XYZ file of C-alpha atoms in Angstrom:
532
model
C 10.468 27.920 21.468
C 7.622 30.763 22.415
C 7.792 31.469 18.719
C 7.366 27.849 17.696
C 4.789 27.149 19.572
C 2.853 29.864 17.508
C 3.910 28.461 14.865
C 2.276 25.475 15.545
C -0.141 26.324 17.781
C -2.726 27.412 15.192
C -2.159 24.131 12.968
C -2.723 22.026 16.029
C -6.056 23.904 16.913
C -7.292 23.192 12.813
C -5.914 19.812 12.411
C -8.490 19.120 15.365
C -10.922 20.647 13.226
C -10.392 18.865 9.592
C -8.399 16.187 10.504
C -5.926 18.131 9.587
C -3.118 16.642 7.112
C -0.201 17.775 5.490
C 1.969 15.746 2.622
C 4.472 16.843 0.784
C 3.699 17.614 -2.738
C 0.997 21.224 -3.083
C 0.383 24.201 -4.366
C 2.782 26.982 -3.028
C 1.436 28.428 -0.275
C 2.258 31.906 1.368
C -0.010 32.378 4.705
C 0.238 35.685 6.360
C 2.007 36.005 9.063
C 0.145 34.671 13.079
C -2.164 32.623 10.336
C -1.975 29.054 10.434
C -2.028 26.860 7.464
C -4.011 23.868 8.149
C -3.848 21.500 4.705
C -6.507 18.620 4.529
C -5.936 14.887 3.321
C -8.875 12.431 3.751
C -10.072 9.279 2.207
C -14.214 8.878 1.117
C -14.738 6.308 -0.506
C -11.189 4.420 -1.154
C -10.776 7.836 -3.398
C -8.240 10.447 -1.690
C -10.212 13.166 -1.416
C -7.140 16.162 -1.100
C -8.112 20.083 -0.005
C -5.960 22.873 -0.479
C -4.880 24.231 2.505
C -7.045 25.337 5.087
C -6.340 29.347 6.547
C -7.305 29.816 10.128
C -8.800 33.073 10.617
C -9.606 33.368 13.852
C -13.129 30.357 14.084
C -13.834 30.148 10.212
C -11.622 27.989 7.242
C -11.419 28.356 4.348
C -11.268 25.019 2.178
C -12.289 24.468 -1.299
C -12.147 21.042 -1.724
C -10.077 19.320 -5.009
C -11.088 15.754 -5.786
C -8.020 13.849 -7.049
C -9.821 9.911 -7.103
C -9.412 8.465 -9.292
C -9.214 11.240 -12.164
C -6.686 14.225 -12.775
C -7.905 17.656 -13.920
C -6.011 18.439 -17.342
C -3.617 21.602 -17.545
C -2.749 21.327 -14.161
C -5.563 22.416 -12.088
C -5.521 20.760 -8.750
C -3.113 18.114 -8.345
C -2.158 18.044 -11.667
C -0.561 21.677 -10.363
C 0.592 20.133 -6.585
C -2.676 20.555 -5.287
C -3.308 20.631 -1.923
C -0.348 20.376 0.332
C 1.455 16.443 1.691
C 3.313 15.506 4.560
C 1.104 14.800 7.256
C 0.072 15.519 10.351
C -2.478 13.057 11.030
C -5.658 12.240 12.424
C -8.293 14.708 14.627
C -6.678 12.659 17.969
C -3.719 13.391 16.965
C -4.711 17.032 17.135
C -6.074 17.057 19.945
C -2.988 15.884 21.655
C -0.725 18.652 19.652
C -2.938 21.126 20.996
C -3.553 19.968 24.697
C 0.025 19.571 25.039
C 0.756 23.155 23.736
C -1.575 24.567 26.061
C 0.271 23.388 29.635
C 3.987 22.671 30.865
C 6.848 24.073 29.940
C 8.077 25.421 26.407
C 10.434 22.720 25.956
C 8.463 20.243 27.474
C 4.921 21.236 25.575
C 7.741 21.529 22.534
C 8.562 17.645 22.787
C 5.068 16.319 23.855
C 3.317 18.214 20.448
C 6.367 17.156 18.244
C 4.982 13.799 19.779
C 1.997 14.201 18.689
C 2.572 14.636 15.730
C 4.632 11.651 14.599
C 2.424 9.848 16.000
C -0.749 8.181 14.684
C -2.932 8.990 17.226
C -1.183 10.805 19.185
C -0.062 9.229 23.247
C 2.294 7.164 21.607
C 6.543 7.208 22.359
C 7.594 10.499 20.438
C 9.341 9.257 17.362
C 12.633 11.786 18.087
C 13.421 10.536 21.498
C 14.874 7.114 22.350
C 13.409 4.268 23.202
C 16.165 3.087 25.593
C 19.680 3.218 26.561
C 20.826 -0.291 24.125
C 18.500 1.598 21.448
C 19.929 5.071 21.877
C 23.587 4.417 21.428
C 22.854 1.381 18.712
C 25.626 2.001 16.790
C 27.166 4.921 17.444
C 30.390 4.316 17.399
C 32.160 6.886 19.505
C 30.073 9.510 21.617
C 30.386 12.145 18.801
C 30.035 14.526 21.916
C 33.578 13.427 23.122
C 35.104 13.273 20.260
C 36.594 16.382 18.217
C 34.280 17.264 15.274
C 35.119 19.386 12.291
C 34.293 22.828 13.123
C 35.114 24.787 9.977
C 38.684 25.839 10.871
C 40.849 23.431 9.320
C 40.564 23.063 4.666
C 38.441 19.449 5.361
C 37.427 16.761 7.823
C 39.575 13.891 8.191
C 38.113 10.820 5.833
C 35.280 8.823 6.936
C 33.149 6.218 5.816
C 30.331 7.853 4.807
C 29.033 10.850 5.015
C 25.113 11.113 4.584
C 23.881 14.851 3.370
C 20.857 16.191 2.964
C 18.998 19.349 0.954
C 17.126 20.815 2.954
C 14.175 22.833 1.294
C 12.012 24.168 3.682
C 11.465 27.541 2.292
C 7.584 26.727 1.521
C 5.128 25.356 3.746
C 6.750 22.083 5.239
C 9.386 24.432 7.166
C 8.252 23.431 11.109
C 8.578 19.495 9.492
C 12.872 20.734 8.937
C 13.731 22.173 12.741
C 11.799 18.780 13.597
C 13.900 16.050 11.121
C 16.296 17.994 12.764
C 15.951 17.442 16.068
C 15.784 14.247 14.726
C 19.346 13.750 12.987
C 20.674 15.503 16.020
C 19.059 12.282 18.724
C 21.987 10.356 16.750
C 24.392 12.475 15.231
C 27.979 12.178 13.342
C 30.617 9.879 14.684
C 33.763 7.678 13.937
C 31.804 6.844 10.776
C 29.153 9.313 9.804
C 29.456 12.280 9.203
C 25.815 14.083 8.373
C 25.234 16.871 7.370
C 22.606 19.515 5.615
C 21.817 22.569 4.128
C 19.533 23.677 6.099
C 17.018 26.446 4.337
C 14.379 28.093 6.337
C 11.852 31.192 5.254
C 13.091 34.286 6.583
C 16.693 32.914 7.489
C 19.614 32.794 6.480
C 20.654 29.514 5.002
C 22.943 27.409 7.247
C 25.452 24.415 6.145
C 25.294 22.071 9.512
C 26.903 19.077 10.747
C 24.807 18.022 12.615
C 25.710 16.935 16.204
C 24.120 14.621 18.856
C 21.966 16.845 21.505
C 19.282 16.661 23.754
C 18.489 20.009 23.678
C 14.826 21.976 22.492
C 16.249 23.361 20.378
C 18.824 22.632 16.717
C 22.672 22.848 18.418
C 24.273 21.358 15.904
C 27.407 24.112 14.170
C 27.093 25.763 11.370
C 30.115 25.164 9.361
C 29.061 28.262 6.747
C 26.065 30.958 6.698
C 23.875 32.340 3.124
C 22.287 34.494 2.534
C 18.908 33.136 1.871
C 19.933 29.812 -1.045
C 17.294 29.260 -3.942
C 17.008 25.948 -3.356
C 14.837 25.385 -6.332
C 18.083 26.186 -8.653
C 19.724 22.917 -9.617
C 22.984 24.922 -9.178
C 22.539 24.790 -5.853
C 22.381 21.820 -5.496
C 24.752 20.545 -7.380
C 27.421 23.501 -5.102
C 25.816 22.427 -1.605
C 26.509 17.978 -2.767
C 30.296 19.725 -3.973
C 30.710 22.016 -1.250
C 30.159 18.410 1.280
C 32.141 15.801 -0.734
C 35.523 18.484 -0.827
C 34.691 19.351 3.288
C 33.283 16.029 4.479
C 35.841 13.145 2.611
C 34.226 10.067 2.451
C 33.891 6.475 0.979
C 30.521 6.592 0.130
C 27.826 9.350 -0.561
C 24.479 9.917 0.406
C 22.546 12.544 -1.155
C 18.708 12.906 0.360
C 16.418 15.610 -1.833
C 13.840 17.319 1.668
C 10.769 18.801 -0.065
C 7.256 18.134 -1.523
C 7.898 16.671 -5.407
C 5.206 15.360 -7.959
C 7.665 13.102 -9.789
C 7.862 13.780 -13.065
C 4.590 16.466 -13.579
C 4.274 19.635 -14.847
C 1.523 22.325 -14.769
C 0.274 24.905 -16.270
C 0.738 28.559 -15.071
C 0.085 32.492 -15.721
C -2.557 34.124 -17.900
C -1.198 32.546 -20.947
C -1.094 28.766 -19.509
C 3.108 28.592 -19.992
C 3.969 24.774 -19.102
C 6.167 24.363 -16.095
C 7.672 21.408 -14.758
C 6.978 21.209 -10.588
C 9.082 18.003 -9.674
C 10.924 18.302 -7.348
C 12.017 21.349 -3.461
C 9.744 23.894 -4.617
C 11.012 27.212 -3.536
C 8.011 29.692 -2.501
C 10.410 32.298 -2.171
C 11.663 32.529 -5.301
C 8.527 30.301 -7.769
C 11.688 27.970 -8.641
C 11.186 24.371 -8.986
C 14.205 21.256 -9.692
C 13.319 19.484 -12.972
C 13.307 15.470 -13.299
C 15.657 16.065 -15.995
C 18.075 18.206 -13.538
C 17.984 16.114 -10.959
C 19.744 14.006 -13.987
C 22.157 16.614 -14.564
C 23.523 17.711 -11.235
C 23.834 13.290 -10.683
C 25.769 13.077 -13.721
C 27.965 16.375 -12.967
C 28.426 14.769 -8.869
C 29.704 10.792 -10.382
C 32.427 12.960 -12.838
C 33.302 15.579 -9.488
C 34.271 12.542 -7.130
C 34.880 9.622 -9.929
C 32.319 7.217 -9.397
C 28.609 6.984 -8.701
C 26.624 8.372 -5.870
C 25.826 5.774 -3.634
C 22.822 6.892 -2.439
C 20.329 8.983 -3.872
C 16.778 9.403 -1.542
C 14.120 12.068 -1.900
C 12.491 12.530 1.066
C 9.676 14.369 -0.972
C 6.528 12.487 -2.368
C 5.731 10.593 -5.551
C 9.548 10.273 -6.857
C 9.567 6.829 -7.150
C 8.781 6.303 -10.101
C 10.471 5.090 -13.404
C 10.315 8.473 -15.650
C 12.821 9.196 -11.959
C 15.375 6.574 -11.740
C 15.552 6.756 -15.109
C 17.665 9.666 -15.114
C 20.005 8.951 -13.003
C 20.280 5.560 -13.492
C 24.053 5.959 -14.730
C 24.639 8.157 -11.279
C 23.906 6.068 -9.239
C 24.003 3.028 -7.180
C 20.548 2.900 -5.047
C 17.505 4.516 -4.941
C 14.928 5.659 -2.199
C 11.943 6.649 -1.993
C 7.984 6.850 -2.216
C 5.338 6.310 -4.732
C 3.064 7.299 -3.018
C 2.767 11.152 -1.229
C 4.412 11.121 1.829
C 3.705 12.292 4.821
C 4.462 16.219 6.807
C 6.657 14.736 8.998
C 8.902 12.310 6.043
C 11.440 10.251 7.005
C 11.910 8.913 10.532
C 15.228 9.901 10.514
C 16.575 9.219 14.444
C 15.488 5.044 13.433
C 16.745 5.329 10.194
C 19.670 6.254 11.241
C 20.548 3.829 14.353
C 18.751 0.889 12.354
C 20.776 1.932 9.312
C 24.086 2.714 11.526
C 23.414 -0.855 13.909
C 24.243 -2.897 9.950
C 28.168 -2.365 10.827
C 30.645 -1.016 8.904
C 30.966 -2.895 5.683
C 27.467 -2.091 4.010
C 27.679 -0.365 0.781
C 23.985 1.611 0.270
C 21.721 -1.676 1.076
C 21.501 -1.830 4.781
C 20.463 2.605 4.292
C 17.833 1.809 2.043
C 16.568 -0.894 3.835
C 16.147 0.813 6.813
C 14.343 4.006 5.234
C 12.392 1.585 4.002
C 11.516 -0.271 7.531
C 11.496 2.667 9.679
C 9.244 5.021 7.716
C 6.421 2.823 6.631
C 6.293 1.383 10.321
C 6.025 4.812 11.408
C 2.558 6.002 9.256
C -1.075 4.627 9.548
C -2.142 4.189 6.713
C -1.787 5.241 3.126
C 2.674 5.498 3.074
C 4.638 2.918 0.255
C 8.698 3.441 -0.045
C 11.404 1.494 -1.304
C 14.533 0.672 -1.566
C 16.207 -0.111 -5.732
C 19.527 -1.767 -7.041
C 20.594 0.699 -9.995
C 23.157 -2.442 -10.823
C 20.025 -4.700 -11.908
C 18.395 -1.788 -13.606
C 19.514 -2.564 -17.713
C 17.875 -5.733 -17.401
C 14.641 -4.078 -15.806
C 14.328 -1.886 -18.835
C 14.923 -4.114 -21.603
C 11.753 -6.100 -19.676
C 10.108 -2.928 -20.167
C 11.243 -1.832 -23.767
C 9.937 -5.280 -24.771
C 6.271 -4.685 -22.903
C 6.166 -1.798 -24.106
C 6.877 -2.761 -27.551
C 3.794 -5.259 -27.443
C 1.689 -2.858 -25.985
C 1.922 -0.327 -28.750
C 1.304 -2.912 -30.927
C -1.908 -3.578 -30.782
C -5.328 -3.296 -32.240
C -7.808 -0.950 -30.681
C -9.344 -4.255 -28.687
C -6.096 -4.893 -27.034
C -5.631 -2.125 -26.371
C -8.963 -2.096 -24.937
C -8.371 -5.145 -22.877
C -4.610 -3.022 -21.844
C -7.091 0.204 -20.693
C -8.685 -1.982 -18.364
C -5.551 -3.236 -16.746
C -4.747 0.007 -16.280
C -7.784 1.052 -14.504
C -7.781 -1.215 -11.875
C -3.895 -0.418 -11.551
C -3.281 0.186 -7.470
C -2.889 4.492 -8.100
C -1.200 7.132 -5.994
C -1.893 10.924 -5.218
C -1.016 11.818 -9.176
C -3.834 9.024 -10.436
C -2.195 9.022 -13.532
C 1.006 7.505 -11.386
C 0.180 3.581 -11.124
C 1.840 0.149 -9.777
C 4.293 -1.147 -12.228
C 4.423 -4.598 -11.238
C 0.784 -4.586 -10.348
C -0.398 -3.445 -13.742
C 1.828 -6.278 -15.294
C -0.331 -8.730 -12.871
C -3.151 -7.573 -13.893
C -2.136 -7.563 -17.578
C -1.670 -11.427 -17.323
C -5.534 -12.097 -16.565
C -9.026 -11.833 -18.144
C -8.122 -11.476 -22.079
C -4.329 -11.834 -21.901
C -3.073 -10.141 -24.901
C 0.249 -9.672 -23.671
C 2.232 -13.160 -24.273
C 3.457 -14.622 -21.371
C 7.826 -14.471 -21.653
C 7.170 -11.066 -21.963
C 4.599 -10.804 -18.904
C 6.875 -12.177 -17.026
C 10.768 -11.213 -17.436
C 8.460 -7.747 -16.792
C 7.483 -8.845 -13.431
C 10.716 -10.797 -12.270
C 13.327 -8.026 -13.311
C 11.394 -5.332 -11.520
C 10.776 -7.562 -8.347
C 15.209 -8.148 -8.926
C 15.506 -4.736 -8.898
C 13.402 -3.602 -5.846
C 15.908 -5.014 -2.987
C 13.254 -3.006 -0.214
C 9.682 -2.053 -0.372
C 7.097 -1.873 2.063
C 2.926 -0.414 2.641
C 0.734 0.774 4.167
C -2.804 -2.621 3.996
C -4.852 0.534 2.041
C -1.832 0.576 -0.660
C -1.914 -3.580 -0.976
C -0.393 -3.746 -4.288
C 1.604 -1.369 -4.222
C 5.073 -2.576 -4.811
C 8.249 -0.533 -4.817
C 8.323 1.428 -8.377
C 4.951 3.446 -10.291
C 5.078 4.205 -13.819
C 2.842 7.235 -16.064
C -0.251 5.191 -16.949
C -2.171 7.982 -18.243
C -6.330 7.304 -18.562
C -7.424 10.016 -21.054
C -6.272 11.767 -24.354
C -6.207 14.909 -22.425
C -3.270 14.181 -20.232
C -1.478 12.568 -23.328
C -2.078 16.486 -25.062
C -1.143 17.987 -21.520
C 2.115 16.058 -21.235
C 2.652 14.436 -24.015
C 5.625 16.396 -25.911
C 7.507 16.750 -22.494
C 7.495 12.726 -22.162
C 8.753 11.409 -24.854
C 12.327 13.422 -24.260
C 12.656 11.636 -20.890
C 15.189 9.272 -20.722
C 12.754 6.930 -19.844
C 10.917 6.789 -23.360
C 14.248 7.259 -24.774
C 14.930 3.637 -23.450
C 12.095 2.012 -23.495
C 9.271 3.609 -25.646
C 7.199 3.701 -23.499
C 5.254 7.047 -24.757
C 3.921 5.112 -27.046
C 2.077 2.517 -25.079
C 1.762 5.286 -22.847
C -0.495 6.964 -25.956
C -1.809 4.297 -25.965
C -3.109 3.927 -23.016
C -4.727 7.182 -22.442
C -7.161 6.755 -25.940
C -5.061 9.265 -27.721
C -3.646 7.100 -30.274
C -7.629 6.301 -31.397
C -9.382 9.527 -30.350
C -10.283 12.172 -33.255
C -10.176 16.192 -32.310
C -12.741 18.215 -33.655
C -11.249 21.215 -34.737
């Protein structure tokens, strides 16, 4: 407990000084022992200023600023390389609340108060990991897991249940401390007679644990460890598959949820090393190995899982930044029924697991996954005051959406320079996110329907309608008013196309819709002449 407090305290003090905010997309960060890492994110003039992690060294703080407001650096620098850190700590008031909580009281009560301050915008509000009353605490839980005979690992497998909710929790990076927070939230609900909650928990400097989450009110994670492994490479797609395979065999269920927990960057790449070689950096960054799981690999894993269980996974969710993208969804569309994620950066504390699980379980046993993605959306957006989005998609509606997007891309690709200028103007006005070449799909379509109207009305109407049918749950904070549930690549300059275009053409989304040619024209690359 004291070790956990000593880990949080430098961060809390830095947060008080620097409006510290952590988000779930970042450059791999390794801090010396005993040094507080305080990533910073602020808002200036409507443009996000995402800073690289600030390392607390006594009274001095080093925090170089990277402006990602509306310009994406080329060659993988700054935010294109995952600049800044994401998943958030919030405002000065919250930082003060953390520091105050940690300065007094017992270890257990101080940690609980610190977690409360970390979770709540402004601090001093109800701790999201605490029960909100006896009625809410028991909502939808079924029989109390504490009185039931939960699976202990001695039998070959557990008795089948309605759902298995599995979490691939990669704490091998600067989000590690939030893993403990989220685990404790899960323990506020725990597995029960309807649902098994199973986590592969990777934490820095520790063995990787496969755990069955049991309801607990203790101050520390206390769920039983079913299997302990040497530190697993959580940036290896094979390890993701092995965890899902092990879980489905050990904890069979009628339906399955897969939650990939970590940093995310949509589908982007970066350039690394002396020779500036291209490296995908899409999701699940393991700083101990330097590996990441690519968008394409996520699709391959889900296809293998579909073959393993004989049907699509019921829900795939990303507790990570920037993953609610057409380019990501396209890779898994044949292997997943419902999809959940954020268009925008996610705060460091991520999903509000206790609230989401309680709301979902209260929906009853007939849910096919729709109630789960709606609960994740509702609880996530309500928990944070600004700069958040979340959405749930029904992939049974995917094919109609793709057909409409294909027609839209074809019309854009066929425009002359004057027409493309009008499209580029619409793209520049589109709601943007942590990477400013990621834009909201529906807002882009809506803006195309204004002004010069260079795309035909039937094509625009179909594009809008099918997106709205695809997205069954979405929400956003007031400062993201034009977020509608799914983003798409809208590069603003030719350099971005030259950096990312080759890979983009191989993505499933481009092969399905031809969006690559439209994106190339939006970037200006189709009309630019490069000096040789």
